[in-house]
Tab-separated table of C-alpha atoms in Angstrom:
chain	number	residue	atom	x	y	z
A	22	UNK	CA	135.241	89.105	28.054
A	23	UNK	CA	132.466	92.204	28.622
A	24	UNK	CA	129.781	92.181	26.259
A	25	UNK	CA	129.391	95.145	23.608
A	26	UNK	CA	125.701	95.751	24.510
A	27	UNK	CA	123.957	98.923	24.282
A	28	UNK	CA	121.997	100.155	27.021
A	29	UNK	CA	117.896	98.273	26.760
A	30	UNK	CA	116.448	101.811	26.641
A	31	UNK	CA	118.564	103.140	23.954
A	32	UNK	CA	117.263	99.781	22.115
A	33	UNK	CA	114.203	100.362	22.718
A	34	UNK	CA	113.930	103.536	22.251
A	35	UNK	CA	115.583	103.153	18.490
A	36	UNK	CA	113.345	100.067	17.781
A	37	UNK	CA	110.104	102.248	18.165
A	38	UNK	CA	111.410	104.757	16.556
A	39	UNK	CA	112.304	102.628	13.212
A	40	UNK	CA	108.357	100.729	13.414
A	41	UNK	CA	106.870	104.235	13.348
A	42	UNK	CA	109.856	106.494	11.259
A	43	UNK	CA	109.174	108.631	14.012
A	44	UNK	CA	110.650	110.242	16.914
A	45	UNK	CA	107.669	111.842	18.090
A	46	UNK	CA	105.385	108.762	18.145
A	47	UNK	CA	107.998	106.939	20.019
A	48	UNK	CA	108.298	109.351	22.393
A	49	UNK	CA	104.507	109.120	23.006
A	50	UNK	CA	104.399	104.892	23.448
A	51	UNK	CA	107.143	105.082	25.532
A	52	UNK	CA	106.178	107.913	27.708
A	53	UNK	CA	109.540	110.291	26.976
A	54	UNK	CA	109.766	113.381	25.724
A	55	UNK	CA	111.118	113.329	22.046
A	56	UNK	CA	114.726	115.066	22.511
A	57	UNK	CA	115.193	111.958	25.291
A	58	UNK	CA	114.289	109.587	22.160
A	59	UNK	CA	116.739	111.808	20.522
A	60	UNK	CA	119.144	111.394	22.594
A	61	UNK	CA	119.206	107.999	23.148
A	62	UNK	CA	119.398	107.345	19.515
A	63	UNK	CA	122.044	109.645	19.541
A	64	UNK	CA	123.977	107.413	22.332
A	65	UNK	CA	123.127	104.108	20.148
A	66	UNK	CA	124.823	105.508	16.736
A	67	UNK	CA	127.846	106.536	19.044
A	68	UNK	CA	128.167	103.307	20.730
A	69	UNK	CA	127.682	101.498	17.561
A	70	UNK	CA	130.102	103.875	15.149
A	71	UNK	CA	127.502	103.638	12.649
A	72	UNK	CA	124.617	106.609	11.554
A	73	UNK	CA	121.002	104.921	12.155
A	74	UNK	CA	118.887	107.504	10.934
A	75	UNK	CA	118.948	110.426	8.452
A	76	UNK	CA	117.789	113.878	9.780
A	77	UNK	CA	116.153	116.368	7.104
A	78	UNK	CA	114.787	118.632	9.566
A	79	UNK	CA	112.106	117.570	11.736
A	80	UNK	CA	111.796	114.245	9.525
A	81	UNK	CA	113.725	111.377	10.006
A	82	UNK	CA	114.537	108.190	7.809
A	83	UNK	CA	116.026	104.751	8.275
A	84	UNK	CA	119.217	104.195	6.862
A	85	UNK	CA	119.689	100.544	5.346
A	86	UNK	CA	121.951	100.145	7.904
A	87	UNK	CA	119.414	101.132	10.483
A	88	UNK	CA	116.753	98.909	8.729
A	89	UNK	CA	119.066	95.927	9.001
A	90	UNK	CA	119.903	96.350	12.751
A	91	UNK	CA	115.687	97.586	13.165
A	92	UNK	CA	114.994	93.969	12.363
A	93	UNK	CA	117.473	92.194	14.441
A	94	UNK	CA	116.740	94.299	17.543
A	95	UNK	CA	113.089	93.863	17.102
A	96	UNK	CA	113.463	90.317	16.953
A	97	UNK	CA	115.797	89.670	20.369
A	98	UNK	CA	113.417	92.508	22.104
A	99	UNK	CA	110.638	90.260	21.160
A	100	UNK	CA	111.897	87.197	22.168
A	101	UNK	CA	113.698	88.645	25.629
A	102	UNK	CA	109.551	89.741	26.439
A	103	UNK	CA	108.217	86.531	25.723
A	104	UNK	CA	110.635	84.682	27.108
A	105	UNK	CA	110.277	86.950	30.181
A	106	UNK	CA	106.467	86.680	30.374
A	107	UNK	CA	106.752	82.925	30.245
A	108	UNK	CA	109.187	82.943	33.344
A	109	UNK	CA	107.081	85.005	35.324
A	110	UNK	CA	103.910	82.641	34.693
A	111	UNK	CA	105.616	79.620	35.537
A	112	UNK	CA	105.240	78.067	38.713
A	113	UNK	CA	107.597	78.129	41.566
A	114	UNK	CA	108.352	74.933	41.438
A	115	UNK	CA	107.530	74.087	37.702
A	116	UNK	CA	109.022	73.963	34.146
A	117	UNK	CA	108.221	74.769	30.646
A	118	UNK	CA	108.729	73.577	27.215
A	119	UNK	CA	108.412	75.239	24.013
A	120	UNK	CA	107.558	72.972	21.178
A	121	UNK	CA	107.343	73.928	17.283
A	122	UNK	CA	104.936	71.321	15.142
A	123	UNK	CA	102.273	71.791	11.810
A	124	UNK	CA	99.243	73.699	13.252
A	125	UNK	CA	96.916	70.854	11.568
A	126	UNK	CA	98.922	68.257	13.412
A	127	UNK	CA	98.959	69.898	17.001
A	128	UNK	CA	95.372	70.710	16.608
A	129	UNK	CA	94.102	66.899	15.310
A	130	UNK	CA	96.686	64.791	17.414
A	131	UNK	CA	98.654	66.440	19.688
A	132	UNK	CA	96.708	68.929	21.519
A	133	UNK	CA	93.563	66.439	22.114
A	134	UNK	CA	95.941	63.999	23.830
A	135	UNK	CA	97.576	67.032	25.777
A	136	UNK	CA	95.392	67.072	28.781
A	137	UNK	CA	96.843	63.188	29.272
A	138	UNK	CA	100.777	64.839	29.501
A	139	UNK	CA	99.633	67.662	32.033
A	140	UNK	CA	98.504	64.845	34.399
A	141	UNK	CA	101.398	62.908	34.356
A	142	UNK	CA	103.231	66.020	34.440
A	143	UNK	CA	101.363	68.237	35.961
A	144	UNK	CA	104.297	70.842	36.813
A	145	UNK	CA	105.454	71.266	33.460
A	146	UNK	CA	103.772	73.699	30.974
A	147	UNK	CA	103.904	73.092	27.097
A	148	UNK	CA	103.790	76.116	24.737
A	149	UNK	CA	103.086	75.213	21.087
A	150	UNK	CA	103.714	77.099	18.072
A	151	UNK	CA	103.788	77.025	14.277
A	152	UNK	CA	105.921	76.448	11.712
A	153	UNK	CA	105.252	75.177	8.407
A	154	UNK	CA	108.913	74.482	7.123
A	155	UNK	CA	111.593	72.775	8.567
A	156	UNK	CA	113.912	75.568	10.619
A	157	UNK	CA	117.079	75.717	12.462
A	158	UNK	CA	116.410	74.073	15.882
A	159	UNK	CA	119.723	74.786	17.139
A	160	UNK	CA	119.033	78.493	18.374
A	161	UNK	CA	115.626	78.759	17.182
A	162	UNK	CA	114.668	79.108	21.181
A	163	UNK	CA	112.740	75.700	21.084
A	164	UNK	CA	113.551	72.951	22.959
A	165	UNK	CA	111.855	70.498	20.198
A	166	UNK	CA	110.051	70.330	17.239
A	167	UNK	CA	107.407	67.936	15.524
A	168	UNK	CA	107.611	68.167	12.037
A	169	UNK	CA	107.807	66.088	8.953
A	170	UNK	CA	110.715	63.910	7.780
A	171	UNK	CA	113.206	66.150	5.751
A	172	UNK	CA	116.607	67.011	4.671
A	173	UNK	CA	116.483	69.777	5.908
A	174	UNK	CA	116.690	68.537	9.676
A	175	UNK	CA	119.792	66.846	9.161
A	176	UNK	CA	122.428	67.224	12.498
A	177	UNK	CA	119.074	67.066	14.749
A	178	UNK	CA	118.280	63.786	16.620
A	179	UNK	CA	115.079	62.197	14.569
A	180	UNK	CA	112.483	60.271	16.357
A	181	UNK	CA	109.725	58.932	13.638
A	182	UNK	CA	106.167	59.083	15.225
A	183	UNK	CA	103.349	58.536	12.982
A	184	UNK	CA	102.768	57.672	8.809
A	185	UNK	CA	100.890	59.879	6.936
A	186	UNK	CA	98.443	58.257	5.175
A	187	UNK	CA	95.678	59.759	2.583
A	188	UNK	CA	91.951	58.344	2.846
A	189	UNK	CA	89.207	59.954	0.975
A	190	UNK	CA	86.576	61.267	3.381
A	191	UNK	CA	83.048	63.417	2.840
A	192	UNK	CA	80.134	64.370	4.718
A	193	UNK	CA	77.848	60.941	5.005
A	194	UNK	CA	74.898	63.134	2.875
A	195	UNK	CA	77.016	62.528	-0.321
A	196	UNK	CA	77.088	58.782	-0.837
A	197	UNK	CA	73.788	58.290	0.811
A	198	UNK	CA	72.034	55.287	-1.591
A	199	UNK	CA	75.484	54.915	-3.193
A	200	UNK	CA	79.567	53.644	-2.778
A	201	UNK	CA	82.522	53.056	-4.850
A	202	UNK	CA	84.306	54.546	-7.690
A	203	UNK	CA	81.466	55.437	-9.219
A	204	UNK	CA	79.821	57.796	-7.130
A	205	UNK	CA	83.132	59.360	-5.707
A	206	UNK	CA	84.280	60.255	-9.480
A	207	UNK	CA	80.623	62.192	-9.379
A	208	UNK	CA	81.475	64.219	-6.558
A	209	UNK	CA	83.186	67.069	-5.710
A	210	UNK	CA	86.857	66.771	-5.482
A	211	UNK	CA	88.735	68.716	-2.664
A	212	UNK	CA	92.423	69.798	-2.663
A	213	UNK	CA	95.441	71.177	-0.627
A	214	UNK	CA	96.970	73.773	-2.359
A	215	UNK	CA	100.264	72.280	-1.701
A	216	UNK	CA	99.856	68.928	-2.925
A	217	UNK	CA	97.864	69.207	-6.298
A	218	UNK	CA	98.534	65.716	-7.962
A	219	UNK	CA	97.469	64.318	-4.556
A	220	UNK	CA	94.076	62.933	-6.245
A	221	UNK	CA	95.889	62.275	-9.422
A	222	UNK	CA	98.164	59.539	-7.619
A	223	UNK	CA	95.131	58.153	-5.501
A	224	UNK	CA	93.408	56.804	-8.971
A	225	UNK	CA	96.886	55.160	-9.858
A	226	UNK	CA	97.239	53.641	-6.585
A	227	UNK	CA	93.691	52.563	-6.218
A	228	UNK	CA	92.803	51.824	-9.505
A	229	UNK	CA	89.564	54.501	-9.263
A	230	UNK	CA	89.256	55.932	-12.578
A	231	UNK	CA	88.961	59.962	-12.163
A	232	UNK	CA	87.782	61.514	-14.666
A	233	UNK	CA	89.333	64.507	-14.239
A	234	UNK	CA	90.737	64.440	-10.782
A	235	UNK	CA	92.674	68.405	-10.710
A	236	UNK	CA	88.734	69.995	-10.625
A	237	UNK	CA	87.484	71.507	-6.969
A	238	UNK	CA	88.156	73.769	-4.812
A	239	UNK	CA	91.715	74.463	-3.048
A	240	UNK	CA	92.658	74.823	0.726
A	241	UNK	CA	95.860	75.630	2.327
A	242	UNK	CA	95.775	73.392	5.536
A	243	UNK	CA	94.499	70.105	5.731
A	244	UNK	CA	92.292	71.526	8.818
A	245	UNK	CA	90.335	73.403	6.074
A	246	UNK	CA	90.042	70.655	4.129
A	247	UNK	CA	88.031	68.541	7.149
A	248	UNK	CA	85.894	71.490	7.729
A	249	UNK	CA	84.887	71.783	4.013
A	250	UNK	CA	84.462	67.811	3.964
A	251	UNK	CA	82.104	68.415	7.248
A	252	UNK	CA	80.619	71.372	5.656
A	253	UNK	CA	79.370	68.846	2.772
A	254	UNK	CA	81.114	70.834	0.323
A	255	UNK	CA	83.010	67.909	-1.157
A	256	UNK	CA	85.373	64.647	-0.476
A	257	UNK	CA	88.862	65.787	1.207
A	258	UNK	CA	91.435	63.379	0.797
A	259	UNK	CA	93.403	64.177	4.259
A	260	UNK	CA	95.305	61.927	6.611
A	261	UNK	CA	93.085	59.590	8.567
A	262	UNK	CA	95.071	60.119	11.550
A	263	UNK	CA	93.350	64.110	11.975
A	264	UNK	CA	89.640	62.127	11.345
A	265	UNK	CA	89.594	59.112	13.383
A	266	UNK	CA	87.304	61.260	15.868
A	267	UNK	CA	84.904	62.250	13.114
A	268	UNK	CA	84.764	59.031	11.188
A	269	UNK	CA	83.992	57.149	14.851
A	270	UNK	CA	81.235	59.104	15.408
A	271	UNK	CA	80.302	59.035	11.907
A	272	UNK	CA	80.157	62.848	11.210
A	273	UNK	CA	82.344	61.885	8.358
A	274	UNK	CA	82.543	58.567	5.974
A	275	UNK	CA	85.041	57.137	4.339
A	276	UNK	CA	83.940	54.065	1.938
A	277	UNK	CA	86.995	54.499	-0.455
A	278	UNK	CA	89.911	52.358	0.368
A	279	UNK	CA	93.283	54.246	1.723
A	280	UNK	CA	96.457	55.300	-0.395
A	281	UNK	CA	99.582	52.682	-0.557
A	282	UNK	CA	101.964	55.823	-0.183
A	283	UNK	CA	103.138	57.765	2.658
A	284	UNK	CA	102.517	61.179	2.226
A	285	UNK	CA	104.935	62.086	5.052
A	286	UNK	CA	106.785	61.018	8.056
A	287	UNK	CA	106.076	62.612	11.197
A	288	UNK	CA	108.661	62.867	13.720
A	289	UNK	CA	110.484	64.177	16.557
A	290	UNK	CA	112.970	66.722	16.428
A	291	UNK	CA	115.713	66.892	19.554
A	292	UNK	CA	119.094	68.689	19.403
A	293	UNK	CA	120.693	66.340	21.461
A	294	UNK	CA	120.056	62.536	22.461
A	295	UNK	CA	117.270	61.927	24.676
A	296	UNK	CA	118.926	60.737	27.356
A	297	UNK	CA	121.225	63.946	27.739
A	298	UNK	CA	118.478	66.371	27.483
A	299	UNK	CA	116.889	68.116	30.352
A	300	UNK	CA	114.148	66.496	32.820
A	301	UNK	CA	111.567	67.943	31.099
A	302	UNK	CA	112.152	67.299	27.358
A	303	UNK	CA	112.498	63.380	28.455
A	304	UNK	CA	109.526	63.112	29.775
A	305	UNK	CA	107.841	64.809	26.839
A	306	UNK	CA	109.931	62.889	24.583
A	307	UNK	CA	108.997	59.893	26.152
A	308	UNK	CA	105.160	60.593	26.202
A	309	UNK	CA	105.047	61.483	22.702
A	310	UNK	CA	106.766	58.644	21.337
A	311	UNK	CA	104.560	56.164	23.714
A	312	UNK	CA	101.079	58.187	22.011
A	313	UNK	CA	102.668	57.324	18.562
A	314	UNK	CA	103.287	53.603	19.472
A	315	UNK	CA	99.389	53.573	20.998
A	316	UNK	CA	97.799	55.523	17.856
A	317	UNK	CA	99.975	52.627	15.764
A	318	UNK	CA	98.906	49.993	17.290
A	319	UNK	CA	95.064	51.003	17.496
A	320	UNK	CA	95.289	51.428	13.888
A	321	UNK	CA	96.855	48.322	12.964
């Protein structure tokens, strides 16, 4: 069955029109005159049945109709260029994977082990990108994602990697001539935003009495929270998987004992069982769960 696609440069054309309620300034960043803009536009409300764009004189204004279809265009244009830039930079004889994770976890674990994929694999190239909430993978354009344990991923094939465990952590300055309960309920306290009892279960668990454990500063991303522990501004209380580097070379110390809970359950995300997924996304599959089982077992 043929396709009911309008033509790329009417899209185009409409989808710069709608980011700058202009005709005029589309004309200019596409390099048309403004009646072909017109024109075009013209074509796309006739193909489509449906009136994108109010006239009132030499003005123009989206329609809701046009703002709803503004989005969705701008969204497939978007991914169609990126999609085509990636093709054009891969290598002949080379593949590519596009992999969704937590930016604090691809910056603390994944990416430093990264360079050991590339020379296994040295013909395939992984993109990363962020997302902070669980997301349709089916679709989404990724081939995987590493994320945390959730309902939300129900229907996708789960692979659990890592434990997320919470250690307190500061700056070694702070507890210099001093350790225990005692001298971390005298310092600073440092939070992420998104988990403010964090500090308030860490006393139950451990038995540390906190005086008032909700005072100190707030951070979004655990990543701020290690700089501002590095910084000396505080003690972070952040999963001692993303320090392991700083508290080996003792740019950071951590003389309180861990948490007993798991804050979260890292994992893998697949839409389909390993073993019928493409060349590529096995071998990354495979690689990633082997790091886990390593990082486990050098822990343990």
């Amino acid at each position: 069955m043929r396709r009911k696609i309008p033509s790329n440069t009417a899209l185009m054309a409409f989808e710069a029109a709608a980011r700058h309620g202009s005709f005029a300034r589309a004309a200019g960043e596409l390099s048309l005159t403004e009646g072909a803009i017109s024109r075009q536009i013209g074509r796309l409300e006739a193909f489509l049945g449906v009136t994108l764009f109010e006239r009132i004189g030499n003005r123009v204004r989206l329609l809701p109709n046009g703002e709803r279809y503004a989005t969705q265009v701008r969204e497939v244009l978007d991914r169609l260029d990126r999609d085509s830039q990636y093709l054009m930079g891969q290598p002949p004889d080379g593949a590519s994977l596009d992999i969704a994770t937590i930016p604090t976890f691809a910056m603390r674990w994944l990416i430093p082990r990264l360079s050991r994929f590339q020379r296994k694999y040295p013909n395939i190239t992984v993109h990363l990108a962020e997302r902070m909430e669980p997301f349709v993978l089916a679709g989404s354009g990724f081939d995987a994602a590493i994320h945390f344990e959730h309902a939300a991923w129900t229907g996708m094939r789960m692979h659990r990697l890592l434990n997320e465990v919470l250690v307190p952590v500061c700056h070694p300055t702070l507890v210099k001539g001093g350790k225990g309960a005692a001298t971390l309920d005298s310092l600073p306290l440092l939070h992420r935003r998104q988990n403010p009892e964090a500090w308030q279960r860490y006393a139950q668990e451990t038995g540390i009495l906190l005086a008032n454990p909700a005072i100190g500063a707030r951070y979004d991303l655990h990543s701020m929270l290690i700089e501002a522990a590095l910084a000396g501004l505080g003690v972070a209380l952040v999963p001692r998987l993303y320090v392991e580097t700083e508290l080996a070379s003792g740019r950071l110390v951590a003389p309180w004992p861990e948490g007993n809970t798991i804050a979260k359950t890292f994992c893998l995300f697949l839409p389909e069982p390993i073993e019928l997924s493409g060349e590529p996304i096995r071998a990354f599959a495979q690689w990633v769960l082997d790091e886990a089982k390593n990082t486990t077992m050098a822990d343990s």
